[in-house]
CSV table of C-alpha atoms and ligand atoms in Angstrom, one decimal:
chain,number,residue,atom,x,y,z
A,1,MET,CA,0.0,0.0,0.0
A,2,TRP,CA,1.1,3.5,-0.7
A,3,THR,CA,0.8,6.7,1.2
A,4,SER,CA,1.8,10.3,0.6
A,5,ALA,CA,4.8,11.6,2.4
A,6,THR,CA,5.8,15.3,2.7
A,7,VAL,CA,9.4,16.4,2.5
A,8,ILE,CA,10.0,18.4,5.7
A,9,GLU,CA,13.7,18.9,5.3
A,10,ARG,CA,16.6,18.0,3.0
A,11,ILE,CA,20.3,17.9,3.9
A,12,ASP,CA,22.8,18.1,1.0
A,13,TRP,CA,26.0,16.3,2.1
A,14,ASN,CA,27.5,17.2,-1.3
A,15,ASP,CA,26.2,17.8,-4.8
A,16,LYS,CA,25.0,14.2,-5.2
A,17,LEU,CA,24.4,12.8,-1.8
A,18,PHE,CA,21.4,13.9,0.2
A,19,THR,CA,19.0,13.1,3.0
A,20,LEU,CA,15.3,13.6,2.8
A,21,ARG,CA,13.4,13.9,6.1
A,22,LEU,CA,9.8,12.9,5.5
A,23,ALA,CA,6.5,13.3,7.4
A,24,ALA,CA,4.2,10.3,6.9
A,25,ASP,CA,2.3,7.6,8.7
A,26,ILE,CA,3.7,4.2,8.2
A,27,GLU,CA,3.5,1.0,10.2
A,28,PRO,CA,6.1,0.4,12.9
A,29,PHE,CA,9.5,-0.8,11.6
A,30,ILE,CA,12.7,-2.3,12.9
A,31,ALA,CA,16.0,-0.5,12.5
A,32,GLY,CA,17.7,-1.9,9.4
A,33,GLN,CA,14.6,-2.2,7.3
A,34,PHE,CA,13.8,-0.3,4.1
A,35,ILE,CA,10.7,1.3,2.6
A,36,LYS,CA,10.0,2.0,-1.1
A,37,LEU,CA,9.8,5.5,-2.5
A,38,SER,CA,7.8,5.8,-5.7
A,39,GLN,CA,6.5,8.1,-8.4
A,40,GLU,CA,3.9,7.6,-11.2
A,41,ARG,CA,5.3,8.2,-14.7
A,42,ASP,CA,3.0,8.1,-17.7
A,43,GLY,CA,0.6,5.8,-15.7
A,44,LYS,CA,3.5,3.5,-14.7
A,45,ARG,CA,4.8,3.3,-11.1
A,46,VAL,CA,8.6,3.6,-10.6
A,47,ALA,CA,9.5,2.3,-7.1
A,48,ARG,CA,12.9,1.8,-5.4
A,49,ALA,CA,14.0,0.6,-2.0
A,50,TYR,CA,15.5,3.0,0.6
A,51,SER,CA,16.7,2.1,4.0
A,52,LEU,CA,15.4,4.1,6.9
A,53,VAL,CA,18.1,6.1,8.8
A,54,ASN,CA,16.0,7.4,11.6
A,55,ALA,CA,15.4,5.5,14.9
A,56,PRO,CA,12.2,3.6,14.9
A,57,ASN,CA,10.8,5.8,17.7
A,58,ALA,CA,11.5,9.1,15.8
A,59,ASP,CA,8.5,11.2,14.8
A,60,TYR,CA,9.7,11.5,11.2
A,61,LEU,CA,11.3,9.2,8.5
A,62,GLU,CA,14.7,9.8,7.0
A,63,VAL,CA,16.4,8.3,3.9
A,64,LEU,CA,19.9,8.9,2.6
A,65,ALA,CA,20.3,8.7,-1.2
A,66,VAL,CA,22.7,9.3,-3.9
A,67,ARG,CA,21.8,10.7,-7.4
A,68,VAL,CA,22.6,8.0,-9.9
A,69,GLU,CA,23.0,10.2,-13.0
A,70,ASP,CA,21.2,7.9,-15.5
A,71,GLY,CA,18.9,6.4,-12.8
A,72,GLN,CA,15.2,6.3,-13.2
A,73,LEU,CA,14.1,7.5,-9.8
A,74,SER,CA,17.0,9.0,-7.8
A,75,PRO,CA,17.4,12.2,-9.9
A,76,SER,CA,13.8,13.1,-9.3
A,77,LEU,CA,14.3,12.4,-5.5
A,78,HIS,CA,17.3,14.7,-5.7
A,79,ASP,CA,15.1,17.4,-7.1
A,80,LEU,CA,12.6,17.3,-4.2
A,81,ASN,CA,12.4,20.3,-1.8
A,82,SER,CA,10.7,21.0,1.5
A,83,GLY,CA,6.9,20.8,1.1
A,84,ASP,CA,7.0,18.5,-1.9
A,85,GLN,CA,5.2,15.1,-1.8
A,86,ILE,CA,6.4,11.6,-2.6
A,87,GLU,CA,4.6,8.3,-2.4
A,88,ILE,CA,6.1,5.7,0.0
A,89,SER,CA,5.2,2.2,1.0
A,90,THR,CA,3.3,2.0,4.3
A,91,ARG,CA,5.1,-1.2,5.5
A,92,ALA,CA,8.9,-1.5,5.8
A,93,ALA,CA,10.6,-4.7,4.9
A,94,GLY,CA,14.0,-6.5,5.1
A,95,PHE,CA,15.8,-8.9,7.3
A,96,MET,CA,19.1,-7.1,7.9
A,97,THR,CA,18.1,-6.3,11.5
A,98,LEU,CA,19.6,-7.0,14.9
A,99,ASP,CA,16.9,-9.4,15.9
A,100,GLU,CA,17.8,-11.7,13.0
A,101,LEU,CA,21.2,-12.3,14.6
A,102,PRO,CA,21.5,-15.4,16.6
A,103,ALA,CA,21.2,-14.4,20.3
A,104,ASP,CA,24.0,-16.5,21.8
A,105,MET,CA,26.7,-16.0,19.1
A,106,GLY,CA,29.4,-13.3,19.1
A,107,GLN,CA,30.1,-10.5,21.5
A,108,HIS,CA,31.6,-8.2,18.8
A,109,LEU,CA,29.4,-6.6,16.1
A,110,TRP,CA,31.0,-5.6,12.8
A,111,LEU,CA,29.1,-3.3,10.5
A,112,LEU,CA,30.5,-2.9,7.0
A,113,ALA,CA,28.9,-0.3,4.7
A,114,THR,CA,29.7,1.5,1.4
A,115,GLY,CA,28.2,4.8,0.6
A,116,THR,CA,24.5,5.2,1.4
A,117,ALA,CA,24.4,1.8,3.1
A,118,VAL,CA,25.6,3.4,6.3
A,119,GLY,CA,22.0,4.5,6.7
A,120,PRO,CA,20.5,1.3,8.2
A,121,PHE,CA,23.5,1.0,10.6
A,122,VAL,CA,23.0,4.6,11.8
A,123,SER,CA,19.3,3.6,12.5
A,124,MET,CA,20.5,0.6,14.6
A,125,LEU,CA,23.0,2.7,16.5
A,126,GLU,CA,20.3,5.1,17.4
A,127,THR,CA,18.5,2.3,19.3
A,128,GLU,CA,19.4,0.7,22.7
A,129,GLN,CA,19.7,-2.8,21.3
A,130,PRO,CA,23.3,-2.9,20.0
A,131,TRP,CA,24.8,-1.3,23.1
A,132,GLN,CA,23.1,-3.8,25.4
A,133,ARG,CA,23.9,-6.8,23.3
A,134,PHE,CA,27.5,-6.3,22.1
A,135,LYS,CA,30.7,-5.6,24.0
A,136,ARG,CA,32.4,-4.0,21.1
A,137,ILE,CA,31.0,-2.5,17.9
A,138,VAL,CA,33.1,-1.6,14.8
A,139,LEU,CA,31.6,0.4,12.0
A,140,VAL,CA,33.6,0.3,8.8
A,141,TYR,CA,32.4,3.0,6.3
A,142,GLY,CA,33.8,2.9,2.8
A,143,VAL,CA,33.4,5.9,0.5
A,144,ARG,CA,35.2,7.4,-2.5
A,145,LEU,CA,35.8,10.9,-1.0
A,146,GLN,CA,35.7,12.4,2.5
A,147,GLU,CA,32.7,14.5,1.5
A,148,ASP,CA,30.8,11.3,1.0
A,149,LEU,CA,30.9,10.4,4.7
A,150,ALA,CA,27.3,11.3,5.5
A,151,TYR,CA,26.4,11.2,9.2
A,152,TRP,CA,30.1,11.1,10.2
A,153,GLN,CA,29.7,13.8,12.8
A,154,ARG,CA,26.8,12.0,14.4
A,155,LEU,CA,28.8,8.8,14.3
A,156,GLN,CA,31.7,10.5,16.0
A,157,GLU,CA,29.3,11.8,18.7
A,158,LEU,CA,28.0,8.2,19.3
A,159,ALA,CA,31.6,6.9,19.5
A,160,GLN,CA,32.3,9.6,22.1
A,161,LEU,CA,29.2,8.7,24.0
A,162,HIS,CA,30.1,5.0,23.9
A,163,GLN,CA,33.8,5.3,24.2
A,164,GLY,CA,35.5,1.9,24.3
A,165,GLN,CA,32.4,0.3,22.8
A,166,LEU,CA,32.2,1.8,19.3
A,167,GLU,CA,35.1,2.1,16.9
A,168,LEU,CA,34.8,3.9,13.6
A,169,VAL,CA,37.0,3.0,10.6
A,170,ALA,CA,36.7,5.2,7.5
A,171,CYS,CA,38.0,3.7,4.2
A,172,VAL,CA,38.3,6.6,1.8
A,173,THR,CA,39.4,5.2,-1.6
A,174,ARG,CA,40.0,8.2,-3.9
A,175,GLU,CA,41.8,10.8,-1.7
A,176,GLN,CA,43.8,10.9,1.5
A,177,MET,CA,42.0,11.7,4.7
A,178,PRO,CA,43.8,12.0,8.0
A,179,GLY,CA,43.0,9.1,10.3
A,180,ALA,CA,41.3,7.1,7.5
A,181,LEU,CA,42.4,4.1,5.6
A,182,GLU,CA,42.9,4.5,1.8
A,183,CYS,CA,41.6,1.0,0.8
A,184,ARG,CA,38.5,-0.8,-0.3
A,185,ILE,CA,36.8,-2.7,2.6
A,186,PRO,CA,37.7,-6.3,1.4
A,187,ASP,CA,41.3,-5.3,0.9
A,188,GLY,CA,41.5,-3.7,4.4
A,189,LEU,CA,40.1,-6.9,5.8
A,190,ALA,CA,42.5,-9.1,3.8
A,191,ASP,CA,45.6,-7.2,4.9
A,192,GLY,CA,44.5,-6.8,8.6
A,193,SER,CA,44.6,-2.9,8.4
A,194,ILE,CA,40.9,-2.6,9.4
A,195,GLU,CA,41.3,-4.8,12.5
A,196,GLN,CA,44.5,-3.0,13.4
A,197,GLN,CA,42.8,0.4,13.1
A,198,ALA,CA,39.7,-0.8,15.1
A,199,GLY,CA,41.8,-2.5,17.8
A,200,VAL,CA,39.4,-5.5,17.5
A,201,THR,CA,40.0,-8.9,16.0
A,202,LEU,CA,37.4,-10.3,13.6
A,203,SER,CA,36.8,-14.0,14.2
A,204,ALA,CA,34.1,-16.7,13.7
A,205,GLN,CA,34.1,-17.3,17.5
A,206,ASP,CA,33.6,-13.7,18.6
A,207,SER,CA,32.0,-11.8,15.8
A,208,GLN,CA,28.7,-11.1,14.1
A,209,VAL,CA,29.1,-9.2,10.8
A,210,MET,CA,26.5,-7.2,8.9
A,211,ILE,CA,27.5,-6.1,5.4
A,212,CYS,CA,25.5,-3.7,3.2
A,213,GLY,CA,25.8,-1.7,0.0
A,214,ASN,CA,27.8,-2.0,-3.2
A,215,PRO,CA,27.4,-5.6,-4.4
A,216,GLY,CA,31.0,-5.9,-5.3
A,217,MET,CA,32.0,-5.0,-1.7
A,218,VAL,CA,29.4,-7.3,-0.2
A,219,SER,CA,30.6,-10.3,-2.3
A,220,GLY,CA,34.3,-9.5,-1.7
A,221,ALA,CA,33.9,-9.2,2.0
A,222,LEU,CA,31.7,-12.4,2.1
A,223,GLU,CA,34.3,-14.4,0.3
A,224,LEU,CA,37.0,-13.3,2.6
A,225,LEU,CA,35.1,-13.9,5.7
A,226,GLN,CA,34.0,-17.4,4.5
A,227,GLU,CA,37.7,-18.2,4.0
A,228,ARG,CA,38.2,-17.3,7.7
A,229,GLY,CA,35.5,-19.7,8.8
A,230,LEU,CA,32.5,-17.4,9.1
A,231,ALA,CA,29.3,-18.5,7.5
A,232,LYS,CA,26.1,-16.8,6.3
A,233,ASN,CA,23.5,-16.4,9.0
A,234,LEU,CA,20.4,-18.4,7.9
A,235,ARG,CA,17.3,-19.1,10.0
A,236,ARG,CA,17.8,-22.8,9.6
A,237,ALA,CA,21.5,-22.6,10.2
A,238,PRO,CA,22.7,-19.6,12.3
A,239,GLY,CA,26.0,-18.1,11.3
A,240,GLN,CA,28.0,-14.9,11.6
A,241,ILE,CA,27.3,-13.0,8.3
A,242,THR,CA,24.1,-11.0,7.6
A,243,MET,CA,24.0,-9.0,4.4
A,244,GLU,CA,22.1,-6.8,2.0
A,245,LYS,CA,23.1,-5.8,-1.5
A,246,TYR,CA,21.8,-2.4,-2.8
A,247,TRP,CA,21.8,-3.5,-6.4
B,1,FAD,C1,17.2,-3.3,0.1
B,1,FAD,C2,17.7,-2.0,-0.6
B,1,FAD,C3,17.9,-0.9,0.1
B,1,FAD,C4,18.3,0.3,-0.5
B,1,FAD,N1,18.6,1.4,0.2
B,1,FAD,C5,19.1,2.5,-0.4
B,1,FAD,C6,19.4,3.7,0.3
B,1,FAD,O1,19.1,3.8,1.5
B,1,FAD,N2,19.9,4.8,-0.4
B,1,FAD,C7,20.1,4.7,-1.7
B,1,FAD,O2,20.6,5.7,-2.3
B,1,FAD,N3,19.8,3.6,-2.4
B,1,FAD,C8,19.3,2.5,-1.8
B,1,FAD,N4,19.0,1.4,-2.6
B,1,FAD,C9,19.2,1.5,-4.0
B,1,FAD,C10,17.9,2.1,-4.6
B,1,FAD,O3,16.8,1.2,-4.4
B,1,FAD,C11,18.0,2.5,-6.1
B,1,FAD,O4,18.5,1.4,-6.8
B,1,FAD,C12,18.9,3.7,-6.3
B,1,FAD,O5,18.4,4.9,-5.7
B,1,FAD,C13,19.0,3.9,-7.8
B,1,FAD,O6,17.7,4.1,-8.4
B,1,FAD,P1,17.5,4.7,-9.8
B,1,FAD,O7,16.1,4.4,-10.2
B,1,FAD,O8,17.8,6.2,-9.8
B,1,FAD,O9,18.5,4.0,-10.7
B,1,FAD,P2,18.4,2.7,-11.6
B,1,FAD,O10,17.8,3.1,-12.9
B,1,FAD,O11,17.6,1.7,-10.9
B,1,FAD,O12,19.9,2.3,-11.7
B,1,FAD,C14,20.5,1.4,-10.8
B,1,FAD,C15,22.0,1.5,-10.8
B,1,FAD,O13,22.4,2.6,-10.0
B,1,FAD,C16,23.5,2.3,-9.2
B,1,FAD,N5,23.1,2.4,-7.8
B,1,FAD,C17,21.9,2.1,-7.2
B,1,FAD,N6,21.9,2.4,-5.9
B,1,FAD,C18,23.0,2.9,-5.6
B,1,FAD,C19,23.6,3.4,-4.4
B,1,FAD,N7,22.8,3.4,-3.2
B,1,FAD,N8,24.8,3.9,-4.4
B,1,FAD,C20,25.5,3.8,-5.5
B,1,FAD,N9,25.1,3.4,-6.7
B,1,FAD,C21,23.9,2.9,-6.8
B,1,FAD,C22,23.9,0.9,-9.6
B,1,FAD,O14,24.9,1.1,-10.6
B,1,FAD,C23,22.7,0.3,-10.2
B,1,FAD,O15,22.9,-0.7,-11.1
B,1,FAD,C24,18.6,0.2,-1.9
B,1,FAD,C25,18.4,-0.9,-2.7
B,1,FAD,C26,17.9,-2.1,-2.0
B,1,FAD,C27,17.7,-3.3,-2.8
B,2,NAP,N1,30.6,9.8,-5.0
B,2,NAP,C1,30.9,10.5,-6.0
B,2,NAP,O1,31.7,11.4,-6.0
B,2,NAP,C2,30.2,10.2,-7.4
B,2,NAP,C3,30.8,10.7,-8.5
B,2,NAP,C4,30.2,10.4,-9.7
B,2,NAP,C5,29.0,9.6,-9.7
B,2,NAP,N2,28.5,9.2,-8.6
B,2,NAP,C6,27.3,8.4,-8.6
B,2,NAP,O2,27.0,7.9,-7.3
B,2,NAP,C7,26.8,6.5,-7.4
B,2,NAP,C8,27.3,6.0,-6.1
B,2,NAP,O3,28.6,6.4,-5.8
B,2,NAP,P1,29.1,6.1,-4.3
B,2,NAP,O4,30.5,6.7,-4.3
B,2,NAP,O5,28.2,6.4,-3.3
B,2,NAP,O6,29.2,4.5,-4.2
B,2,NAP,P2,30.2,3.4,-4.8
B,2,NAP,O7,30.5,3.6,-6.2
B,2,NAP,O8,29.6,2.1,-4.4
B,2,NAP,O9,31.5,3.6,-3.9
B,2,NAP,C9,31.6,3.5,-2.5
B,2,NAP,C10,32.8,2.8,-2.0
B,2,NAP,O10,32.7,1.4,-2.4
B,2,NAP,C11,34.0,1.1,-3.1
B,2,NAP,N3,33.7,0.0,-4.0
B,2,NAP,C12,33.2,0.1,-5.3
B,2,NAP,N4,33.2,-1.1,-5.9
B,2,NAP,C13,33.7,-2.0,-5.0
B,2,NAP,C14,34.0,-3.4,-5.0
B,2,NAP,N5,33.7,-4.1,-6.1
B,2,NAP,N6,34.6,-4.0,-4.0
B,2,NAP,C15,34.8,-3.3,-2.9
B,2,NAP,N7,34.6,-1.9,-2.8
B,2,NAP,C16,34.1,-1.3,-3.8
B,2,NAP,C17,34.4,2.3,-3.7
B,2,NAP,O11,35.8,2.2,-4.0
B,2,NAP,P3,36.5,2.8,-5.4
B,2,NAP,O12,36.6,4.3,-5.2
B,2,NAP,O13,37.8,2.1,-5.4
B,2,NAP,O14,35.5,2.5,-6.5
B,2,NAP,C18,34.1,3.3,-2.7
B,2,NAP,O15,35.1,3.4,-1.7
B,2,NAP,C19,27.5,6.0,-8.6
B,2,NAP,O16,26.8,4.9,-9.1
B,2,NAP,C20,27.4,7.2,-9.5
B,2,NAP,O17,26.2,7.1,-10.2
B,2,NAP,C21,29.1,9.5,-7.4
């Protein structure tokens, strides 16, 4: 089912990357889930999935998106301004949520994201659940440029608030940024530089890993983690790796 949402605010992180804050009535959702945003074009509906970035108890909805130049929907979303309307799905969906992780496995949570896929992890970190469940949390955030690190300031605030529990590792691939690694996520896992920067070891015994975003990164990280003895987390066979590809 579709409902109309009103844009109440937009944040431009750079000329392509933006957040839309929306006012709309949807069913309750779990941090990590996505909704669909949609427009009618010549009588045909164009709909795409967008993860919710806000905490489930917020009184607004928030999505982080990037303008894909030849994309069907994202350029129109990028053109929206405060007061504009967009259709959204009333029910969120998706299984990349903390309650899908096996309850008794792993005391360290690894969150691996490229680009806009940091959104569902921000939503999770705005809830109580990860802080109560995990001793250490490492968020690895891979982007091309420093200016693509949306929500970085908020993440740094959370790291301060949860000092010793949350470690942030930025992997910036197309320029140097002080304090950041200059590698793709699978490469930084392979050579140990991400673990070294985080000060946490990633192991099948201790870790749950959530991976989200660019399908090449997701597949690359999955392959590497499987070589290290971690397995996909399935309902019929609990494991350590839970993932979502954005395309
Ligand atoms: C479960 C799920 C959750 C998603 N959540 C988000 C989200 O929170 N924010 C978001 O921006 N997108 C998200 N996406 C992707 C989104 O649904 C659209 O595919 C994207 O906005 C492009 O739509 P489009 O119609 O403009 O481009 P299309 O005409 O559909 O072109 C798709 C192409 O755009 C590129 N692309 C798509 N999404 C991205 C992206 N996020 N970053 C970089 N390149 C991309 C890829 O090359 C892909 O092949 C999600 C996808 C899935 C499956
Ligand atoms: N961000 C920009 O400045 C920019 C510029 C032009 C167009 N765009 C548009 O924005 C869209 C999204 O760009 P984005 O920068 O958000 O997302 P992205 O292209 O998915 O890049 C995000 C991060 O993922 C890395 N990555 C890409 N492929 C990978 C793979 N196979 N394995 C491991 N890591 C991988 C990138 O490294 P690499 O840098 O090594 O690729 C980068 O660090 C593009 O599709 C394009 O339409 C963005």
